[in-house]
mmCIF file of C-alpha atoms in Angstrom:
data_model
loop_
_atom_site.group_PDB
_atom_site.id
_atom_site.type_symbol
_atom_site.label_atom_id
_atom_site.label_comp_id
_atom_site.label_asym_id
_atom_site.label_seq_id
_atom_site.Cartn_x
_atom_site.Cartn_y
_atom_site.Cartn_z
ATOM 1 C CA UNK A 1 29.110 -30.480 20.132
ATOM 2 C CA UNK A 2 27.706 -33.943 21.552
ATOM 3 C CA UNK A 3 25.100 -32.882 24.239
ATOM 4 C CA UNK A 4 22.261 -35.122 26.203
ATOM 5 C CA UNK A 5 19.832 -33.369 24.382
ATOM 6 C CA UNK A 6 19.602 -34.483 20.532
ATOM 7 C CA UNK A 7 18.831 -32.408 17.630
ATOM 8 C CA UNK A 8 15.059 -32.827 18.021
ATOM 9 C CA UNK A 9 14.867 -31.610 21.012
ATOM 10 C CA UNK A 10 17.469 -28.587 20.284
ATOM 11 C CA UNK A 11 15.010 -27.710 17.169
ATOM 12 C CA UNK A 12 11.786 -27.997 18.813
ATOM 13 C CA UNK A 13 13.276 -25.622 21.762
ATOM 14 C CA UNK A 14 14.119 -23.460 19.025
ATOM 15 C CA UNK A 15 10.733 -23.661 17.438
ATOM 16 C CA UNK A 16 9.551 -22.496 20.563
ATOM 17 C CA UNK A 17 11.583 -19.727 20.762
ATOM 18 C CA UNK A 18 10.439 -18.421 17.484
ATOM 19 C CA UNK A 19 6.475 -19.331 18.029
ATOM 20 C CA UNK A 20 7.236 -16.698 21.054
ATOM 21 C CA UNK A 21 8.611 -14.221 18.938
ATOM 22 C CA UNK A 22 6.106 -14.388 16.260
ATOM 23 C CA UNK A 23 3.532 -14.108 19.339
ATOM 24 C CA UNK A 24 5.290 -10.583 20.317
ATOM 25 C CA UNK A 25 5.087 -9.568 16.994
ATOM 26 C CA UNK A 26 1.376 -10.285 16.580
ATOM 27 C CA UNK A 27 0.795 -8.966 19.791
ATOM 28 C CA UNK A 28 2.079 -5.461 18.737
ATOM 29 C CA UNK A 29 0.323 -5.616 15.656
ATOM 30 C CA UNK A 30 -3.319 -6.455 17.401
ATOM 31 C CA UNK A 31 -1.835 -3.576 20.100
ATOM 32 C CA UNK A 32 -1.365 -0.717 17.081
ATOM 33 C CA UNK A 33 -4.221 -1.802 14.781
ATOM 34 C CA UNK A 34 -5.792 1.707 15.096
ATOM 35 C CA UNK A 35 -2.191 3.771 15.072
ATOM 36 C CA UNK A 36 -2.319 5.608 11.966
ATOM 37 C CA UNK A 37 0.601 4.739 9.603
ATOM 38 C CA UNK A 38 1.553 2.114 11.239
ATOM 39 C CA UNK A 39 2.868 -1.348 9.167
ATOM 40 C CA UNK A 40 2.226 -4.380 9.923
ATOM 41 C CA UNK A 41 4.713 -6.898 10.514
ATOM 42 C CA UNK A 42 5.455 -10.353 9.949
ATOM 43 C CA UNK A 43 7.735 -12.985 11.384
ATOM 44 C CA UNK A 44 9.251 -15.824 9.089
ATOM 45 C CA UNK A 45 10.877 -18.309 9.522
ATOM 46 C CA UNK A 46 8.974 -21.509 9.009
ATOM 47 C CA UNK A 47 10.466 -21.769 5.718
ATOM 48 C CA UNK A 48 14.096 -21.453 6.885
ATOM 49 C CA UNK A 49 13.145 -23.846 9.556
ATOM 50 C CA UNK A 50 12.158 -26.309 7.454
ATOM 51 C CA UNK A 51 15.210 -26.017 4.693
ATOM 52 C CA UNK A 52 17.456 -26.606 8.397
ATOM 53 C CA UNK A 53 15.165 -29.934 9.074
ATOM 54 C CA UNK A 54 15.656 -31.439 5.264
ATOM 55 C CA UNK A 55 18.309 -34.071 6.118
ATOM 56 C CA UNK A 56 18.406 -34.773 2.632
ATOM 57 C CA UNK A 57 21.739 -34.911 1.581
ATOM 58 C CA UNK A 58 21.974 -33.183 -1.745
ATOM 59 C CA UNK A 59 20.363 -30.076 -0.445
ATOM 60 C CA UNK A 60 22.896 -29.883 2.498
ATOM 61 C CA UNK A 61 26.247 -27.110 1.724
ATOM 62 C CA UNK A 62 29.305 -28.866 2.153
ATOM 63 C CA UNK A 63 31.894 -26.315 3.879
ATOM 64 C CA UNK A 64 35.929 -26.489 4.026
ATOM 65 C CA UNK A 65 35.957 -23.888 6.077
ATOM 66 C CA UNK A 66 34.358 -22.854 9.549
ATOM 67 C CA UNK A 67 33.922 -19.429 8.439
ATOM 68 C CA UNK A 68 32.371 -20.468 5.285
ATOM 69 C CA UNK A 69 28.312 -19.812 5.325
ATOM 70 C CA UNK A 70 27.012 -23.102 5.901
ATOM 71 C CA UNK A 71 24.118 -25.358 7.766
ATOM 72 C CA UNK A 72 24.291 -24.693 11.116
ATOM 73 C CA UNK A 73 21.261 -26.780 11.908
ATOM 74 C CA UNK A 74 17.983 -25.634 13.213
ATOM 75 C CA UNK A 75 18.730 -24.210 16.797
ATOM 76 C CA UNK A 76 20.456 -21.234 14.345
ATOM 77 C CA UNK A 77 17.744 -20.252 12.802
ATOM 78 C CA UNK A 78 16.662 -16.622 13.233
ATOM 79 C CA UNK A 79 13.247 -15.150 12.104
ATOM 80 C CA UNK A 80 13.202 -12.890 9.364
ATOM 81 C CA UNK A 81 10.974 -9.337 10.698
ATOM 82 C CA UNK A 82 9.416 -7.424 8.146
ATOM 83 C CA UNK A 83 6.715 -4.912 7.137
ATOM 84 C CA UNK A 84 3.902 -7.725 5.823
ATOM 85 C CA UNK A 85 3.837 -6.798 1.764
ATOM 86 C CA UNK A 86 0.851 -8.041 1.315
ATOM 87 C CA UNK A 87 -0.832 -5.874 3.979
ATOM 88 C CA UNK A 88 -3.927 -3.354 2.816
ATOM 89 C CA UNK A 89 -3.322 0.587 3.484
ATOM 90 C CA UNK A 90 -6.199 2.221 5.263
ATOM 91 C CA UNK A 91 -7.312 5.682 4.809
ATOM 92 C CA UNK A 92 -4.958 6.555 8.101
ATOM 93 C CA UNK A 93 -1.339 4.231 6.522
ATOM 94 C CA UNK A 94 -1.953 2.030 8.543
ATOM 95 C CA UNK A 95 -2.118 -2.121 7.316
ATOM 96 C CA UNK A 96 -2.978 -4.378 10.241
ATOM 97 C CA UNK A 97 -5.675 -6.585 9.361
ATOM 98 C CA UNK A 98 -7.436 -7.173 12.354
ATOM 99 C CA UNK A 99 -9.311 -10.599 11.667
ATOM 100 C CA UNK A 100 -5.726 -11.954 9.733
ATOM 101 C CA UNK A 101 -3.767 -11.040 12.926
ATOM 102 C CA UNK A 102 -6.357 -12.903 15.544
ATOM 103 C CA UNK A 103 -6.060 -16.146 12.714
ATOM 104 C CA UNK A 104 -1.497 -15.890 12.871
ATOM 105 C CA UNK A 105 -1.734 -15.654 16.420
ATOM 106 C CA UNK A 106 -4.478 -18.841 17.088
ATOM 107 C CA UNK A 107 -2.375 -20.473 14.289
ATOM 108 C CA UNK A 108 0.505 -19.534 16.099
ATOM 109 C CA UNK A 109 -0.473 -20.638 19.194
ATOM 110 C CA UNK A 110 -1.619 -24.315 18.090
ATOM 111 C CA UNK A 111 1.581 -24.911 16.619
ATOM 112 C CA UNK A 112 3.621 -23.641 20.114
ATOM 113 C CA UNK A 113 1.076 -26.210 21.841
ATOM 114 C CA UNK A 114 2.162 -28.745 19.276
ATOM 115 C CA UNK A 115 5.619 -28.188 19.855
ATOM 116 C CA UNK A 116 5.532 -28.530 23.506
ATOM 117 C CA UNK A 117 3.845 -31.582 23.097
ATOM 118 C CA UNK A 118 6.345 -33.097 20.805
ATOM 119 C CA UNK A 119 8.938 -32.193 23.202
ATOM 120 C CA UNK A 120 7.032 -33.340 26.416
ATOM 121 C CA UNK A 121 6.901 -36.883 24.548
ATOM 122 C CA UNK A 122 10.862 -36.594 23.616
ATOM 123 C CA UNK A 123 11.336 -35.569 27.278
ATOM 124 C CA UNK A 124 9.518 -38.899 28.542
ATOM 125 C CA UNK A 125 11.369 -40.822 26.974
ATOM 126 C CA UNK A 126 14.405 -40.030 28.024
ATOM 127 C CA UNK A 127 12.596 -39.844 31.800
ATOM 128 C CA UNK A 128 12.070 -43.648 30.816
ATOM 129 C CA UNK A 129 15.480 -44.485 29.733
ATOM 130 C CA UNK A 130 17.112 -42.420 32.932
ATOM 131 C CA UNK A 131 15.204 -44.437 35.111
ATOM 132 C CA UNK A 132 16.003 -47.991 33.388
ATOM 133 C CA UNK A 133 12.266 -48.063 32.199
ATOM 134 C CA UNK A 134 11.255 -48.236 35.421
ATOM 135 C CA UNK A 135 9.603 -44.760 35.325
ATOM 136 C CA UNK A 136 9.718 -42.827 38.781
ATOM 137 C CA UNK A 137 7.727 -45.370 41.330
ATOM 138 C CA UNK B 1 14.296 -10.196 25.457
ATOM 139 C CA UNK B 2 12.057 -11.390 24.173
ATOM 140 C CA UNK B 3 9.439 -13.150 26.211
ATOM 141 C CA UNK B 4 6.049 -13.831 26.766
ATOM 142 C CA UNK B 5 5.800 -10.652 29.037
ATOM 143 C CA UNK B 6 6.992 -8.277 26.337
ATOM 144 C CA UNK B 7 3.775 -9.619 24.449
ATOM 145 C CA UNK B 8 1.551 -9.266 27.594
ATOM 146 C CA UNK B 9 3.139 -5.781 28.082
ATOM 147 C CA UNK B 10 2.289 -4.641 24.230
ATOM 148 C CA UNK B 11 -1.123 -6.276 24.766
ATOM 149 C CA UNK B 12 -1.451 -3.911 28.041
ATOM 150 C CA UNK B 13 -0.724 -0.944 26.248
ATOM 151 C CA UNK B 14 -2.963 -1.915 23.556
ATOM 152 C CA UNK B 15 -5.658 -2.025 26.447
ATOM 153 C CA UNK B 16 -4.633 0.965 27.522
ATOM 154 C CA UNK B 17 -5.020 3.065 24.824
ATOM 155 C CA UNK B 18 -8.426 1.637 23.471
ATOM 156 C CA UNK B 19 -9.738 2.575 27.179
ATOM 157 C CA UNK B 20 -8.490 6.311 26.910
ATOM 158 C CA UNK B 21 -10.021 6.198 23.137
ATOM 159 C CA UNK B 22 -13.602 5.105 25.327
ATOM 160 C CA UNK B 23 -13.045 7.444 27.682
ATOM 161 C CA UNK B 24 -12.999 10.763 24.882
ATOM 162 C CA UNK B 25 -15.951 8.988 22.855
ATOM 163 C CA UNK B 26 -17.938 8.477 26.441
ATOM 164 C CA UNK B 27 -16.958 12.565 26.771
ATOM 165 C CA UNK B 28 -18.035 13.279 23.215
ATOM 166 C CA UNK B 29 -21.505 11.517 23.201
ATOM 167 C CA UNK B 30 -21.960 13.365 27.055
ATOM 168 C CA UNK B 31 -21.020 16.466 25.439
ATOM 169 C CA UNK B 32 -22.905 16.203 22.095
ATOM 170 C CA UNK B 33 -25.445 19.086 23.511
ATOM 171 C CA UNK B 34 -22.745 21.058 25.520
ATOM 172 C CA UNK B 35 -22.398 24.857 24.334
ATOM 173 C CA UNK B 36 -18.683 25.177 23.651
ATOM 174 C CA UNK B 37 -17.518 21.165 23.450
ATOM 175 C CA UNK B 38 -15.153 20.605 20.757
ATOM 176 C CA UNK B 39 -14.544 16.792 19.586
ATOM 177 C CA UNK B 40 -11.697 15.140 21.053
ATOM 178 C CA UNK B 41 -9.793 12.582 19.526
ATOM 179 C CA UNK B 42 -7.044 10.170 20.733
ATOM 180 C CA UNK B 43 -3.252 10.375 18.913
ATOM 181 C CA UNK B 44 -2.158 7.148 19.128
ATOM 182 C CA UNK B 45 1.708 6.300 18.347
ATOM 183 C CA UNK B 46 3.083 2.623 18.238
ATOM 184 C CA UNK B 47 6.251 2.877 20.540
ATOM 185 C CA UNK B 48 8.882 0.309 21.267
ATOM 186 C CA UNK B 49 8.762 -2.469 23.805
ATOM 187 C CA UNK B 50 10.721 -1.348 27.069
ATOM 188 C CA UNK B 51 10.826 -3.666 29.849
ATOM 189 C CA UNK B 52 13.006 -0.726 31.919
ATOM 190 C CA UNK B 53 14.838 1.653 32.176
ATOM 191 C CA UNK B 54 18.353 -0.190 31.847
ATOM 192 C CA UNK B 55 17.181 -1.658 28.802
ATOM 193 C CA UNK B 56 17.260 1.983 27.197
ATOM 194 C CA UNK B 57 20.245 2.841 28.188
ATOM 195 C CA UNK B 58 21.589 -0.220 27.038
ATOM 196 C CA UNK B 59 20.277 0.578 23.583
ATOM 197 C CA UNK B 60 18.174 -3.138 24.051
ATOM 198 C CA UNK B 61 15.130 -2.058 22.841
ATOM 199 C CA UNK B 62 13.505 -4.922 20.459
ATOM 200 C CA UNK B 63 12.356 -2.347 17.472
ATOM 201 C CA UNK B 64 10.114 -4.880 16.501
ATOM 202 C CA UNK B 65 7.956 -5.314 18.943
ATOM 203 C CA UNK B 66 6.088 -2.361 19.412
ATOM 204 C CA UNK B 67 2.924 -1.315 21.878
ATOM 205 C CA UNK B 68 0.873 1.612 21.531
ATOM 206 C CA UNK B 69 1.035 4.835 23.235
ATOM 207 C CA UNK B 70 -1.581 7.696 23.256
ATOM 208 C CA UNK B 71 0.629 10.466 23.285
ATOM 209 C CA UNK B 72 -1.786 13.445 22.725
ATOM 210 C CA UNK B 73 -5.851 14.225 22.986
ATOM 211 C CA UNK B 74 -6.270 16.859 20.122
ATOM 212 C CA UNK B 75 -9.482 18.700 19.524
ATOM 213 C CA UNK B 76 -11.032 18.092 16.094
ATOM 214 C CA UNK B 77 -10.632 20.864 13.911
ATOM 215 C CA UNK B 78 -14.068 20.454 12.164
ATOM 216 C CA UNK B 79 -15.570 23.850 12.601
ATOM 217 C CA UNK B 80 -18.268 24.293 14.826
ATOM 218 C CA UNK B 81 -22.294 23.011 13.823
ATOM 219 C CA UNK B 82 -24.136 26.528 13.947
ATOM 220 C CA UNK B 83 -27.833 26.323 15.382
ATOM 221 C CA UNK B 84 -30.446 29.139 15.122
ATOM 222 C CA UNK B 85 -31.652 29.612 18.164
ATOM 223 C CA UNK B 86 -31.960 33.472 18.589
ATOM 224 C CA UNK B 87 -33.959 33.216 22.346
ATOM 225 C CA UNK B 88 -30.247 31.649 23.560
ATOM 226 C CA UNK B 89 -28.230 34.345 25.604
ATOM 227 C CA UNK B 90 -24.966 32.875 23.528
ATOM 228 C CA UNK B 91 -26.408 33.343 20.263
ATOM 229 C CA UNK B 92 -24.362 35.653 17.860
ATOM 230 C CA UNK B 93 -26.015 38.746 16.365
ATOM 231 C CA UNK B 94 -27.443 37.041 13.286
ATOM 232 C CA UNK B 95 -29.098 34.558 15.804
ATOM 233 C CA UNK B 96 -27.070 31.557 15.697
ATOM 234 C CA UNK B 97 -25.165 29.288 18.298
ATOM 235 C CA UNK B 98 -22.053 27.088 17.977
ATOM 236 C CA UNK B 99 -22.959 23.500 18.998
ATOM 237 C CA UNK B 100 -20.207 20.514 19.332
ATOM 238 C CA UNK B 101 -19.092 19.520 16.211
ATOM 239 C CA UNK B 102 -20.106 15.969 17.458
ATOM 240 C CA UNK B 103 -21.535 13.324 15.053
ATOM 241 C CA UNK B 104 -22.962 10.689 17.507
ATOM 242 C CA UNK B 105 -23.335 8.031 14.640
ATOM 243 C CA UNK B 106 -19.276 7.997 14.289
ATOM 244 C CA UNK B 107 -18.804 8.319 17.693
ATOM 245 C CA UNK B 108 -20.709 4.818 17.984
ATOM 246 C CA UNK B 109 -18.995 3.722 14.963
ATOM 247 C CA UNK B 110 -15.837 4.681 17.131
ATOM 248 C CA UNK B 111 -17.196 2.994 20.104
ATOM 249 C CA UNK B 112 -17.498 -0.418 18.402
ATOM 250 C CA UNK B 113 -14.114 -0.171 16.783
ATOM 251 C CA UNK B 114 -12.170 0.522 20.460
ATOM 252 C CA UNK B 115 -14.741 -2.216 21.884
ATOM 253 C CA UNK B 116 -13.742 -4.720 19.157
ATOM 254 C CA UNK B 117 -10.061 -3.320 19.827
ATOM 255 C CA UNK B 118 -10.303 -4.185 23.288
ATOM 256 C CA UNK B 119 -11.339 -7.660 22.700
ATOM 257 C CA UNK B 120 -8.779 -8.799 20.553
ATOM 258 C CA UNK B 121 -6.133 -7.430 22.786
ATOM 259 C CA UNK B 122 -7.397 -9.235 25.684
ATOM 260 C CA UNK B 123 -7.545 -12.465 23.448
ATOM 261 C CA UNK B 124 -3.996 -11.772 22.464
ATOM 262 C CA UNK B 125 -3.074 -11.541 26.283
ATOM 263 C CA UNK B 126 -5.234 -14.943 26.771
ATOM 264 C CA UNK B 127 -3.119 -16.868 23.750
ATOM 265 C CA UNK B 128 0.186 -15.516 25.537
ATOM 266 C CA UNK B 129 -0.882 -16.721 29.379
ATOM 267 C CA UNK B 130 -1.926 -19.984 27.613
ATOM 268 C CA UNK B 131 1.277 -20.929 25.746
ATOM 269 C CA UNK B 132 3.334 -19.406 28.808
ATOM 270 C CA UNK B 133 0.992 -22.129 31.155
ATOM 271 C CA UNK B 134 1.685 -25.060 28.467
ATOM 272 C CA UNK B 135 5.475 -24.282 28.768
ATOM 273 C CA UNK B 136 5.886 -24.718 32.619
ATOM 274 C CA UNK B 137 3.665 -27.607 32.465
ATOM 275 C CA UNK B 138 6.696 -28.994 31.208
ATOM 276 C CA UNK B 139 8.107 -29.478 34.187
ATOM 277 C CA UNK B 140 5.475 -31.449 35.974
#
């Protein structure tokens, strides 16, 4: 589908979707870091965000179908929520890491800042072409 | 849905539940000396995300994100630290009295953790009110 918006835009919007996710998710796991047994969890999905930004064409699937599983581009990609493996039982079952959470979530938060930014500048300048380059006197 | 308020809300609850854990500690250090205290201690349980009622019924509960619910005080089960103190009008016939079985060096152990607790949960509501502010500066 041809929209005003171009597939930046669409995948930073998505990106920020995601960040806000992750940012529930670490939220819940700062929330129950003293609830016995419970696991901590992890969002991913930088990875598959990245593999749906290669434009590189010999990584790309080719489908003859529309039902066939395919690229849909990066405004489909969903995070992948898990118990973190790597996480460290306690003597209670539970595995948050306290100090690894607060490091995700200011990680986390840079890159939504980033993001916003990136789409702020992608926003002026359509602002700029809208108004003929004569920005909004 | 998920939003920035589902964090703030499991943030909240986090808040929430470290403050009840202060407020048995606070009871446990007051009551270190009290004839008859037993240790309390906080059950905490990490609970799905509900932004209402509806959303329950609907069956739209994000499993994922989950907040923190103290859903019981219990009394420690630690028996009782007998003191001989044979003048005391509670004292058994061998001479003894049951004390709290309060240690006050894990209760301030305790106290740090839920403080420390606290903190990040505040931080994490912080990080949430932050990005939510950078998003509608978008608009201006």
């Amino acid at each position: 589908m041809k929209s005003f918006f171009d597939p930046t835009i669409r995948a930073l919007n998505q990106n920020l979707n995601l960040r806000e996710e992750n940012q529930n998710i670490i939220s819940g796991n700062i929330a129950n870091a003293d609830t016995p047994g419970y696991k901590a969890k992890t969002a991913n999905f930088e990875q598959a965000m990245r593999d749906a930004l290669d434009l590189s064409e010999n990584v790309k699937l080719e489908t003859s179908d529309h039902e066939h599983f395919g690229s849909k581009g990066a405004e489909a990609v969903q995070a992948d929520i898990y118990d973190d493996p790597n996480g460290v039982e306690s003597l209670d079952g539970n595995t948050v890491d306290r100090a690894a959470e607060m490091a995700k979530m200011k990680e986390n938060q840079v890159l939504y800042n980033a993001s916003i930014e990136a789409l702020r500048k992608k926003i002026g300048m359509l602002e700029y072409g809208v108004s003929e380059g004569g920005g909004n006197k | 849905m998920a939003d920035f308020f589902s964090s703030m809300r499991v943030s909240a609850s986090g808040l929430d539940a470290q403050m009840k854990r202060m407020n048995t500690i606070s009871s446990n250090i007051a009551n270190a000396e009290s004839q008859g205290y037993k240790r309390k201690d906080v059950e905490m349980t990490a609970t799905p995300d509900r932004e209402s009622f509806g959303d329950i019924l609907q069956n739209k509960v994000d499993e994922n994100t989950q907040g923190v619910l103290v859903t019981d005080i219990r009394e420690d089960s630690k028996p009782q630290r007998l003191v001989y103190k044979p003048d005391d009008p509670n004292a058994n016939p061998d001479g003894y009295i049951e004390m709290p079985n309060v240690n006050p060096v894990q209760e301030m152990a305790n106290m740090i953790s839920a403080q420390r607790s606290y903190e990040a949960n505040v931080t994490a509501i912080s990080a949430a009110t932050q990005m939510a502010n950078k998003a509608i500066e978008l608009g201006r």
